[in-house]
């Protein structure tokens, strides 16, 4: 048996099932007679309460606060804020932490080699630039970054977006090479991210909802997989437009199937089978015995290179190979600045996506390891890394989920993992890079195609988003469809618009409910969700949750009329009729519970004033309960409370408002039998 609480939070010992199941309270809910609520404390209006406890509005002095904040900042704070490495490095445990960072760094460094070259091809850049991107920007992130577990470098989604920009602004009919467009994009993305940092826009990227990110990355995975089919089949496709590219790709592939290079296809199938067996069979079993995974991708790359050298696959069988790879570190070179205006809008998209993916991934690991990442500091780290990398033939970098998971599972503790992987890549660039020149591109295509398996499996999340809400499901579906059937940039734009629209539409449909009183208590609950509640005759209590502004004011007014079951115009005419007789249970008091009203603007207040006057014309008095200080102050400033146009009573709690309304009803009823409901406060 459930017992409601009294107002002190203690279960009411006088409550029993007999009390709850009386005819007045039986069934789903009941409407009491005019009842007197007796409490053991004064009943306050909001103004009385404010006067009794000396309410005041805290004063804010921007100049004084700025001076105080500047006094608190010293040189040490500035240095540690700008370079987070000085925050965690003094706490670094050299023997234990370094072993994990060393093993993890070497493991991830090995992954960077095949992934870097493969993703560079995805970005329409020379293969070596993928390794550059995993080296130069990561050195800067080591100094400025706050995520200790993100594996920075090449990322499939960013590589695809880079590839689109490179394709649209280079090649025949253009004055720029692929490398020049890619490095210019990297420079501009870095500038945009630094500007976002200066404008403190770190948290703005979280306007991208989870449904948007999932639908977008799943669609991008389809794009990645499709883009590798030509190298897996060993065919050459004609130039395709920037819109509906996946559709055109499969159409052209269908025509090119008879030209498939069977040796190329056979090698790709073998590579895919080996990768799938490793991922589905060997890797899960090995994980129970050893934290270091088999570097299967690197093994495939080395074996493919050796087989290509031995059997001269390019000359004898016509296989496409990686081609010329310069050995050594590139000389610094300024990007082509004259192309920057042409790629500005596309750069903004790349900058936001790269940052959003990196921060979202960083938050996951930060929660697991109980540390914080700085949103604006991450913008600084990414922006500085891209800016620096643009001088060394890099394209935009970001965090990779697959590498970050391996880095975490292999025991990585801090950003020193990135420094170790950079050291390994430096050795590769200086001494080993040219070895991979004969590598068949079909092996890199196979590695990329299998690597997006996890992203493709995100399609299974769609039912979850439908369960979470209609807008989430629609956002996922339309974002995915737009990416796959139109283009990546249009898909991101559609998803972003849907995410913003969902916020707007949810604000237009605030949560409102009619409330009833829990017997023998001062608790009021939604009558559509609880049974056995009392509805006091002549009083309607409506709860409102959300903001009340120019966009939601009409819906607010309409919903209140629905709860009261009236049409204001018709009701006013009806009351003027000679034969009008008021019903015994007519609503005389409307109590609005504003405890969850987060904001109200002047336009909503203006509409509210007119609405209250219309209610008064049909003899319904409005009472406000539970206004927060910010809402109360805004109402006073707009002469809604304490003004001459309308007079609205305000109370700190619903119970106080109910007490006042019942007192007025008893005075009007005069001599009507009364039911006493005692509540001890």
XYZ file of C-alpha atoms in Angstrom:
681
model
C 0.000 0.000 0.000
C 1.365 3.430 -0.989
C 1.188 6.321 1.459
C 1.565 9.894 0.223
C 4.013 12.103 2.020
C 3.128 15.011 4.195
C 4.895 18.273 3.375
C 7.895 17.462 5.541
C 8.685 14.497 3.318
C 7.540 11.915 5.910
C 4.889 9.373 5.003
C 1.560 10.446 6.466
C 0.715 7.935 9.205
C -2.961 8.916 9.111
C -3.381 7.856 5.504
C -4.954 4.513 4.779
C -6.483 2.655 1.880
C -9.926 3.467 3.314
C -9.137 7.166 3.051
C -7.841 6.841 -0.503
C -10.764 4.788 -1.760
C -13.648 6.950 -0.583
C -16.193 7.932 -3.219
C -14.536 11.348 -3.392
C -11.155 9.916 -4.343
C -12.065 6.606 -5.903
C -11.412 5.659 -9.499
C -8.834 7.344 -11.572
C -9.246 10.719 -9.884
C -11.977 12.620 -8.084
C -13.319 16.154 -7.883
C -13.837 17.276 -4.288
C -16.421 19.660 -2.925
C -15.203 23.103 -1.913
C -12.527 22.061 0.549
C -10.664 24.034 3.144
C -6.935 23.463 3.230
C -5.461 24.243 6.637
C -1.683 24.587 6.962
C 0.538 25.360 9.912
C 2.436 28.272 8.326
C 1.457 31.610 6.812
C 0.236 31.527 3.226
C 2.469 33.759 1.171
C 1.972 35.730 -1.952
C 5.236 36.007 -3.846
C 5.664 39.686 -2.929
C 5.000 38.951 0.760
C 7.597 36.199 0.702
C 10.114 38.476 -1.003
C 9.552 41.181 1.628
C 9.676 38.738 4.532
C 13.074 37.374 3.486
C 14.585 40.515 1.946
C 14.689 39.397 -1.689
C 17.228 41.261 -3.805
C 18.550 40.943 -7.318
C 22.304 40.239 -7.352
C 24.186 43.029 -9.050
C 26.757 42.181 -11.698
C 29.603 44.560 -12.443
C 31.283 43.420 -15.641
C 34.288 45.692 -15.142
C 34.822 44.539 -11.555
C 34.376 40.872 -12.451
C 36.850 41.214 -15.314
C 39.421 42.772 -12.978
C 38.909 40.008 -10.417
C 39.333 37.307 -13.030
C 42.505 38.976 -14.311
C 43.926 39.135 -10.789
C 43.393 35.395 -10.418
C 45.382 34.655 -13.587
C 49.130 34.358 -13.126
C 51.916 33.224 -15.418
C 51.616 29.610 -14.313
C 47.878 29.556 -15.021
C 48.426 31.053 -18.479
C 51.113 28.540 -19.374
C 49.205 25.495 -18.119
C 46.048 26.745 -19.820
C 47.797 27.217 -23.156
C 49.907 24.064 -22.887
C 47.901 21.330 -21.097
C 50.979 19.117 -21.158
C 52.227 21.014 -18.091
C 49.095 19.938 -16.200
C 49.439 16.176 -16.597
C 53.209 15.810 -17.119
C 54.150 16.540 -13.457
C 51.792 13.698 -12.427
C 53.215 11.307 -15.022
C 54.341 7.984 -13.558
C 57.361 7.174 -15.694
C 57.820 3.434 -15.267
C 54.182 2.297 -15.374
C 52.607 4.930 -17.635
C 55.475 4.998 -20.121
C 55.355 1.247 -20.781
C 51.688 1.516 -21.745
C 52.320 4.623 -23.851
C 55.287 2.973 -25.605
C 53.403 -0.203 -26.535
C 50.299 1.733 -27.543
C 52.298 4.281 -29.549
C 54.153 1.624 -31.530
C 50.909 -0.264 -32.193
C 49.090 2.824 -33.448
C 52.145 3.976 -35.397
C 52.086 0.711 -37.326
C 48.384 1.273 -38.105
C 49.134 4.764 -39.396
C 51.235 3.469 -42.285
C 48.587 1.552 -44.296
C 45.702 3.743 -43.123
C 47.581 6.935 -43.929
C 48.376 5.878 -47.484
C 44.882 4.470 -48.045
C 43.034 7.505 -46.698
C 45.308 9.804 -48.705
C 44.097 8.082 -51.870
C 40.571 8.616 -50.577
C 41.398 12.332 -50.299
C 42.737 12.375 -53.909
C 46.149 13.184 -52.458
C 49.536 11.474 -52.979
C 49.797 8.425 -50.647
C 52.749 9.814 -48.695
C 50.685 12.824 -47.566
C 48.630 10.477 -45.361
C 51.771 9.662 -43.380
C 52.714 13.351 -43.298
C 49.238 14.083 -41.875
C 49.805 11.492 -39.154
C 53.148 13.081 -38.264
C 53.367 16.889 -38.451
C 49.959 17.980 -37.027
C 50.152 15.328 -34.283
C 53.348 16.935 -32.941
C 51.409 20.168 -32.414
C 48.448 18.355 -30.878
C 50.865 16.769 -28.406
C 51.575 20.266 -27.038
C 48.090 21.809 -27.172
C 45.600 18.911 -27.044
C 43.621 17.912 -23.965
C 42.437 14.420 -24.955
C 44.894 11.811 -23.700
C 43.471 8.929 -25.728
C 42.500 10.351 -29.124
C 44.582 8.976 -31.985
C 45.049 11.977 -34.237
C 45.856 11.738 -37.923
C 43.909 10.703 -41.001
C 40.151 10.099 -40.718
C 37.943 8.472 -43.357
C 35.138 11.050 -43.232
C 37.490 14.039 -43.360
C 39.484 12.332 -46.128
C 36.325 11.917 -48.201
C 35.359 15.553 -47.707
C 38.901 16.611 -48.597
C 38.738 14.426 -51.696
C 35.577 16.202 -52.843
C 37.190 19.627 -52.455
C 40.352 18.465 -54.219
C 38.333 16.921 -57.053
C 36.224 20.053 -57.561
C 39.141 22.505 -57.684
C 42.026 20.649 -59.338
C 42.796 18.584 -62.410
C 42.100 19.474 -66.039
C 40.947 23.020 -66.591
C 42.340 24.140 -63.248
C 45.535 25.970 -62.336
C 46.065 23.918 -59.193
C 47.355 20.430 -58.489
C 45.710 18.025 -56.038
C 48.471 18.645 -53.510
C 48.079 22.416 -53.724
C 44.328 22.271 -53.141
C 44.712 19.821 -50.237
C 47.334 21.887 -48.421
C 45.367 25.112 -49.005
C 42.315 23.398 -47.524
C 44.384 22.321 -44.515
C 45.577 25.912 -44.012
C 42.083 27.389 -44.249
C 40.572 24.731 -41.952
C 43.234 25.605 -39.373
C 42.430 29.317 -39.641
C 38.689 28.652 -39.251
C 39.235 26.486 -36.183
C 41.467 29.124 -34.598
C 38.826 31.798 -35.248
C 36.228 29.511 -33.660
C 38.535 29.202 -30.660
C 38.858 32.993 -30.339
C 35.060 33.314 -30.540
C 34.681 30.637 -27.819
C 32.570 28.463 -30.110
C 33.766 25.182 -28.683
C 30.376 24.001 -27.474
C 28.550 25.175 -30.608
C 29.408 21.983 -32.457
C 27.169 20.051 -30.093
C 24.228 21.407 -32.040
C 25.050 18.360 -34.158
C 22.830 15.741 -32.554
C 23.771 12.113 -31.969
C 21.283 11.034 -34.639
C 22.872 13.433 -37.125
C 26.420 12.215 -36.416
C 25.364 8.551 -36.637
C 23.402 8.998 -39.871
C 26.135 11.155 -41.390
C 29.020 8.792 -40.577
C 27.018 5.753 -41.724
C 26.267 7.454 -45.034
C 29.910 8.490 -45.318
C 30.927 4.865 -44.731
C 28.775 3.840 -47.714
C 30.549 6.537 -49.700
C 33.971 5.268 -48.575
C 33.127 1.678 -49.459
C 31.771 2.673 -52.865
C 34.810 4.799 -53.668
C 37.079 1.766 -53.263
C 35.178 -0.488 -55.654
C 37.031 0.769 -58.736
C 40.413 -0.165 -57.215
C 39.085 -3.530 -56.008
C 37.864 -4.354 -59.532
C 40.888 -2.768 -61.161
C 38.940 -0.526 -63.526
C 39.083 3.159 -64.388
C 35.934 5.277 -64.157
C 35.227 8.496 -66.078
C 34.912 11.763 -64.133
C 31.695 11.847 -62.113
C 29.714 14.878 -60.989
C 29.783 16.181 -57.452
C 26.080 15.295 -56.962
C 24.553 11.792 -56.951
C 28.070 10.393 -57.207
C 27.322 7.035 -55.577
C 24.470 6.405 -57.985
C 26.671 7.334 -60.948
C 29.532 5.235 -59.580
C 27.514 2.032 -59.446
C 26.053 2.779 -62.877
C 29.547 3.134 -64.360
C 30.831 0.104 -62.447
C 28.032 -1.959 -63.968
C 29.240 -0.994 -67.439
C 32.888 -1.689 -66.533
C 32.368 -5.141 -65.018
C 33.498 -6.940 -68.235
C 36.810 -5.040 -67.999
C 37.534 -6.268 -64.460
C 41.180 -7.219 -63.835
C 40.750 -10.728 -62.416
C 44.217 -10.819 -60.810
C 43.522 -7.478 -59.163
C 40.106 -8.710 -57.960
C 41.579 -11.986 -56.696
C 44.233 -10.214 -54.620
C 41.592 -7.854 -53.196
C 39.275 -10.759 -52.271
C 42.122 -12.601 -50.525
C 43.029 -9.433 -48.602
C 39.395 -8.869 -47.571
C 39.007 -12.493 -46.420
C 42.212 -12.280 -44.363
C 41.077 -9.032 -42.729
C 37.602 -10.384 -41.920
C 38.998 -13.601 -40.430
C 41.356 -11.526 -38.295
C 38.594 -9.146 -37.158
C 35.901 -11.743 -36.474
C 37.893 -14.785 -35.297
C 41.523 -14.156 -34.381
C 41.277 -10.690 -32.849
C 38.541 -11.463 -30.236
C 40.397 -14.595 -29.074
C 43.797 -12.903 -29.030
C 42.380 -9.995 -27.014
C 41.847 -12.402 -24.093
C 45.538 -13.309 -24.129
C 47.329 -10.136 -25.237
C 46.444 -6.463 -25.394
C 48.565 -5.915 -28.526
C 46.619 -6.802 -31.693
C 48.179 -8.434 -34.720
C 49.253 -5.639 -37.134
C 47.378 -7.416 -39.903
C 47.068 -4.309 -42.065
C 50.808 -3.704 -42.035
C 51.462 -7.404 -42.707
C 49.180 -7.240 -45.748
C 50.919 -4.098 -47.007
C 54.400 -5.614 -46.631
C 53.358 -8.947 -48.166
C 51.570 -7.178 -51.020
C 54.640 -5.088 -51.735
C 56.926 -8.150 -51.735
C 54.571 -10.120 -54.015
C 54.335 -7.141 -56.364
C 58.139 -6.918 -56.551
C 58.549 -10.668 -57.032
C 55.956 -11.124 -59.773
C 56.082 -7.609 -61.283
C 52.327 -7.223 -60.962
C 52.238 -3.805 -62.595
C 54.119 -4.849 -65.729
C 52.839 -8.409 -66.135
C 49.209 -8.071 -65.026
C 48.437 -4.373 -65.343
C 47.754 -3.770 -61.631
C 47.640 -0.201 -60.393
C 50.296 0.453 -57.772
C 50.913 3.255 -55.283
C 53.681 4.770 -57.412
C 56.351 7.278 -56.521
C 56.785 7.922 -52.800
C 59.445 10.495 -51.866
C 61.739 9.441 -49.051
C 62.632 11.873 -46.277
C 60.796 14.804 -44.705
C 59.233 17.399 -47.006
C 60.618 20.907 -47.119
C 58.250 23.567 -45.725
C 56.276 25.368 -48.412
C 53.605 28.059 -48.353
C 50.119 26.981 -49.474
C 48.481 28.565 -52.511
C 46.660 31.507 -50.936
C 44.843 32.614 -54.101
C 42.602 29.526 -54.017
C 41.371 30.203 -50.472
C 38.262 32.258 -51.449
C 37.101 29.441 -53.737
C 37.150 26.777 -51.016
C 35.992 28.881 -48.049
C 32.494 27.413 -47.622
C 33.708 23.838 -48.060
C 36.471 24.488 -45.531
C 33.937 25.508 -42.876
C 32.178 22.155 -43.237
C 35.444 20.214 -42.983
C 36.528 22.252 -39.950
C 33.275 21.655 -38.062
C 33.088 17.941 -38.873
C 36.724 17.290 -37.958
C 36.335 19.118 -34.661
C 32.985 17.533 -33.808
C 34.181 13.976 -34.411
C 37.397 14.562 -32.441
C 35.699 16.139 -29.431
C 32.863 13.607 -29.362
C 35.411 10.804 -29.346
C 37.522 12.565 -26.716
C 34.534 12.899 -24.384
C 33.962 9.130 -24.479
C 37.464 8.337 -23.225
C 37.571 11.291 -20.836
C 34.480 9.952 -19.048
C 36.005 6.485 -18.814
C 39.249 7.789 -17.306
C 37.706 10.606 -15.219
C 39.361 13.682 -16.668
C 38.108 16.746 -18.523
C 38.795 17.967 -22.031
C 38.667 21.631 -22.997
C 36.330 22.343 -25.898
C 37.983 25.603 -26.929
C 41.438 24.237 -26.217
C 40.689 21.391 -28.640
C 39.844 23.992 -31.275
C 43.207 25.614 -30.598
C 45.031 22.277 -30.872
C 43.291 21.253 -34.086
C 43.595 24.700 -35.632
C 47.307 25.039 -34.793
C 47.956 21.470 -35.990
C 46.248 22.043 -39.335
C 47.948 25.408 -39.783
C 51.375 23.881 -39.106
C 50.686 20.814 -41.230
C 49.633 22.890 -44.240
C 53.268 23.968 -44.673
C 54.386 20.319 -44.905
C 52.066 18.847 -47.563
C 49.346 17.726 -45.110
C 45.582 17.725 -45.465
C 43.137 18.237 -42.517
C 43.544 15.807 -39.619
C 41.195 14.574 -36.884
C 40.737 11.714 -34.417
C 40.036 8.166 -35.607
C 37.665 5.884 -33.693
C 39.338 2.644 -34.787
C 42.864 3.789 -33.887
C 41.719 5.454 -30.652
C 40.071 2.205 -29.526
C 43.293 0.273 -30.207
C 45.349 2.970 -28.492
C 43.147 2.765 -25.390
C 43.036 -1.038 -25.275
C 46.795 -1.293 -25.804
C 47.372 0.643 -22.586
C 47.854 4.235 -23.754
C 47.726 6.696 -20.862
C 48.662 10.137 -22.217
C 49.549 12.119 -25.327
C 53.034 10.603 -25.193
C 51.440 7.782 -27.187
C 51.166 10.210 -30.099
C 54.797 11.229 -29.677
C 55.901 7.584 -29.836
C 53.853 6.941 -32.994
C 55.355 10.087 -34.559
C 58.847 8.773 -33.801
C 58.051 5.527 -35.592
C 56.606 7.408 -38.574
C 59.728 9.592 -38.731
C 61.811 6.446 -39.184
C 59.429 5.270 -41.908
C 59.560 8.617 -43.713
C 63.344 8.832 -43.531
C 64.304 5.270 -44.405
C 61.397 3.025 -45.462
C 58.797 5.071 -47.404
C 60.127 4.270 -50.904
C 59.797 0.539 -50.184
C 56.006 0.789 -50.576
C 56.079 2.159 -54.147
C 55.195 -1.208 -55.819
C 52.275 -1.821 -53.394
C 49.059 -2.705 -55.323
C 46.352 -0.162 -54.694
C 43.762 -2.927 -54.446
C 45.267 -3.944 -51.084
C 44.875 -0.429 -49.713
C 41.329 -0.372 -51.113
C 40.579 -3.656 -49.325
C 41.942 -2.311 -46.041
C 39.772 0.820 -46.310
C 36.654 -1.122 -47.345
C 36.932 -3.432 -44.325
C 37.860 -0.608 -41.949
C 34.444 1.052 -42.430
C 32.655 -2.132 -41.349
C 32.066 -0.712 -37.876
C 30.608 2.508 -39.283
C 28.316 0.589 -41.614
C 27.051 -1.449 -38.664
C 25.753 1.798 -37.148
C 22.708 1.228 -39.349
C 21.518 -1.072 -36.563
C 21.133 2.035 -34.369
C 18.229 3.323 -36.460
C 15.519 1.499 -34.427
C 17.035 2.983 -31.281
C 16.687 6.512 -32.643
C 13.078 5.859 -33.683
C 12.361 4.714 -30.127
C 13.990 7.837 -28.725
C 11.744 10.093 -30.756
C 10.272 10.851 -34.153
C 12.660 13.745 -34.851
C 15.730 11.622 -34.070
C 14.574 8.883 -36.434
C 13.756 11.313 -39.238
C 17.084 13.128 -38.759
C 19.021 9.849 -39.065
C 17.145 8.660 -42.151
C 17.177 11.942 -44.092
C 20.827 12.646 -43.240
C 21.846 9.156 -44.366
C 19.778 9.322 -47.562
C 21.082 12.802 -48.417
C 24.709 11.725 -47.965
C 24.309 8.517 -49.984
C 22.116 9.750 -52.817
C 23.139 13.415 -53.128
C 26.501 14.332 -51.573
C 28.330 14.543 -48.273
C 28.126 18.317 -47.897
C 24.403 18.400 -48.719
C 23.829 15.511 -46.285
C 25.573 17.381 -43.482
C 23.579 20.527 -44.260
C 20.302 18.571 -44.236
C 21.184 16.878 -40.941
C 22.205 20.155 -39.316
C 18.985 21.842 -40.456
C 16.938 18.941 -39.076
C 18.759 19.042 -35.723
C 18.125 22.773 -35.366
C 14.521 22.324 -36.501
C 13.944 19.601 -33.921
C 15.048 22.004 -31.182
C 12.694 24.650 -32.542
C 9.694 22.356 -32.902
C 10.210 20.835 -29.479
C 10.226 24.349 -28.065
C 6.930 24.962 -29.850
C 5.392 21.922 -28.128
C 6.155 22.405 -24.431
C 5.040 19.877 -21.877
C 1.716 20.935 -20.341
C -0.556 18.915 -18.089
C -3.483 19.232 -15.721
C -2.522 18.588 -12.106
C -4.350 17.054 -9.184
C -3.703 16.950 -5.455
C -2.324 13.851 -3.714
C -4.726 13.249 -0.771
C -3.503 14.521 2.606
C -0.441 16.255 1.155
C 0.766 19.373 -0.626
C 1.954 17.345 -3.630
C 0.415 17.967 -7.067
C 0.883 15.517 -9.965
C -0.134 15.010 -13.584
C -3.633 13.512 -13.574
C -2.970 11.615 -16.811
C -0.115 9.701 -15.208
C -1.299 9.090 -11.618
C -4.464 7.691 -10.108
C -6.367 8.690 -6.990
C -5.681 12.425 -7.289
C -8.132 15.104 -6.137
C -9.331 17.852 -8.496
C -10.689 20.763 -6.458
C -14.030 22.008 -7.732
C -13.856 25.396 -9.444
C -10.051 25.267 -9.731
C -7.968 24.194 -12.710
C -4.215 23.682 -12.161
C -2.035 23.626 -15.299
C 1.675 22.820 -15.281
C 3.883 24.416 -17.971
C 7.419 23.277 -18.750
C 9.757 25.072 -21.170
C 10.185 28.602 -22.474
C 7.352 30.997 -23.192
C 8.308 33.269 -26.070
C 7.074 34.799 -29.298
C 7.084 31.421 -31.077
C 5.244 29.436 -28.388
C 2.773 32.029 -27.070
C -0.025 31.075 -29.497
C 0.311 27.374 -28.655
C 0.330 28.215 -24.943
C -2.939 30.134 -25.243
C -4.539 27.439 -27.400
C -3.582 24.635 -25.003
C -4.897 26.504 -21.971
C -8.254 26.936 -23.712
C -8.301 23.227 -24.474
C -7.640 22.367 -20.839
C -10.447 24.718 -19.789
C -12.629 23.296 -22.579
C -13.688 26.755 -23.740
C -13.660 28.994 -26.778
C -13.099 32.511 -25.471
C -15.155 34.240 -28.144
C -18.077 31.819 -27.953
C -17.977 31.763 -24.151
C -18.171 35.573 -23.985
C -21.207 35.580 -26.308
C -22.857 32.787 -24.350
C -22.531 34.699 -21.081
C -24.293 37.724 -22.595
C -27.324 35.642 -23.527
C -30.482 36.191 -21.438
C -30.917 32.497 -20.706
C -27.324 31.961 -19.530
C -26.991 29.760 -16.447
C -23.554 28.970 -15.088
C -22.776 25.336 -14.340
C -22.111 24.296 -10.757
C -18.664 22.964 -11.613
C -17.587 25.967 -13.716
C -13.916 26.887 -13.439
C -13.401 30.087 -11.474
C -9.648 29.976 -10.857
C -6.852 29.033 -13.243
C -3.597 28.264 -11.427
C -0.550 28.151 -13.694
C 2.362 26.194 -12.271
C 5.436 27.980 -13.623
C 8.045 26.127 -11.567
C 9.455 24.711 -14.819
C 9.081 27.909 -16.880
C 12.661 28.597 -17.941
C 12.203 31.872 -19.811
C 9.536 34.369 -20.837
C 10.014 37.214 -23.278
C 8.191 40.579 -23.601
C 6.110 39.511 -26.619
C 4.792 36.492 -24.695
C 4.031 38.725 -21.696
C 2.079 41.100 -23.924
C -0.030 38.213 -25.247
C -0.400 36.878 -21.714
C -1.859 40.216 -20.518
C -4.546 40.147 -23.208
C -5.303 36.511 -22.471
C -5.795 37.184 -18.750
C -8.171 40.052 -19.494
C -10.151 37.729 -21.788
C -10.355 35.158 -18.993
C -11.490 37.785 -16.520
C -14.298 38.692 -18.949
C -15.673 35.171 -18.495
C -15.056 35.326 -14.721
C -11.945 33.142 -14.590
C -9.170 34.542 -12.399
C -5.561 33.610 -13.193
C -3.041 32.862 -10.446
C 0.663 32.163 -10.971
C 2.637 29.745 -8.812
C 6.324 28.907 -8.517
C 7.860 31.556 -10.768
C 11.655 31.454 -10.728
C 13.470 34.692 -9.790
C 14.481 35.347 -13.414
C 10.913 34.923 -14.656
C 9.529 36.978 -11.759
C 11.970 39.816 -12.456
C 11.176 39.806 -16.177
C 7.440 40.009 -15.417
C 7.955 42.933 -13.050
C 10.137 44.725 -15.580
C 7.365 44.397 -18.185
C 4.722 45.633 -15.681
C 2.985 42.279 -15.720
C 3.316 41.890 -11.957
C 2.491 44.996 -9.979
C 1.301 46.847 -13.083
C -1.971 48.673 -13.637
C -3.121 46.903 -16.813
C -3.801 43.536 -15.161
C -3.619 42.300 -11.610
C -2.194 38.828 -11.206
C -1.590 37.150 -7.894
C 1.653 35.188 -7.604
C 2.438 32.532 -5.018
C 5.636 30.611 -4.282
C 3.884 27.203 -4.405
C 0.811 25.621 -5.957
C -0.471 24.861 -2.479
C -0.496 28.529 -1.478
C -2.353 29.406 -4.661
C -4.907 26.624 -4.052
C -5.449 27.839 -0.497
C -6.238 31.358 -1.741
C -8.576 30.088 -4.478
C -10.471 27.812 -2.061
C -10.864 30.648 0.417
C -12.391 32.841 -2.291
C -14.713 30.049 -3.388
C -15.935 29.512 0.192
C -16.639 33.223 0.568
C -18.632 33.193 -2.676
C -20.450 29.961 -1.790
C -21.538 31.238 1.629
C -23.248 28.535 3.649
C -22.418 25.629 1.383
C -21.304 22.529 3.288
C -17.533 22.317 3.438
C -15.121 19.432 3.551
C -12.023 19.909 5.684
C -8.745 18.540 4.377
C -5.955 19.100 6.872
C -2.367 19.281 5.703
C 0.414 19.923 8.211
C 3.297 21.914 6.741
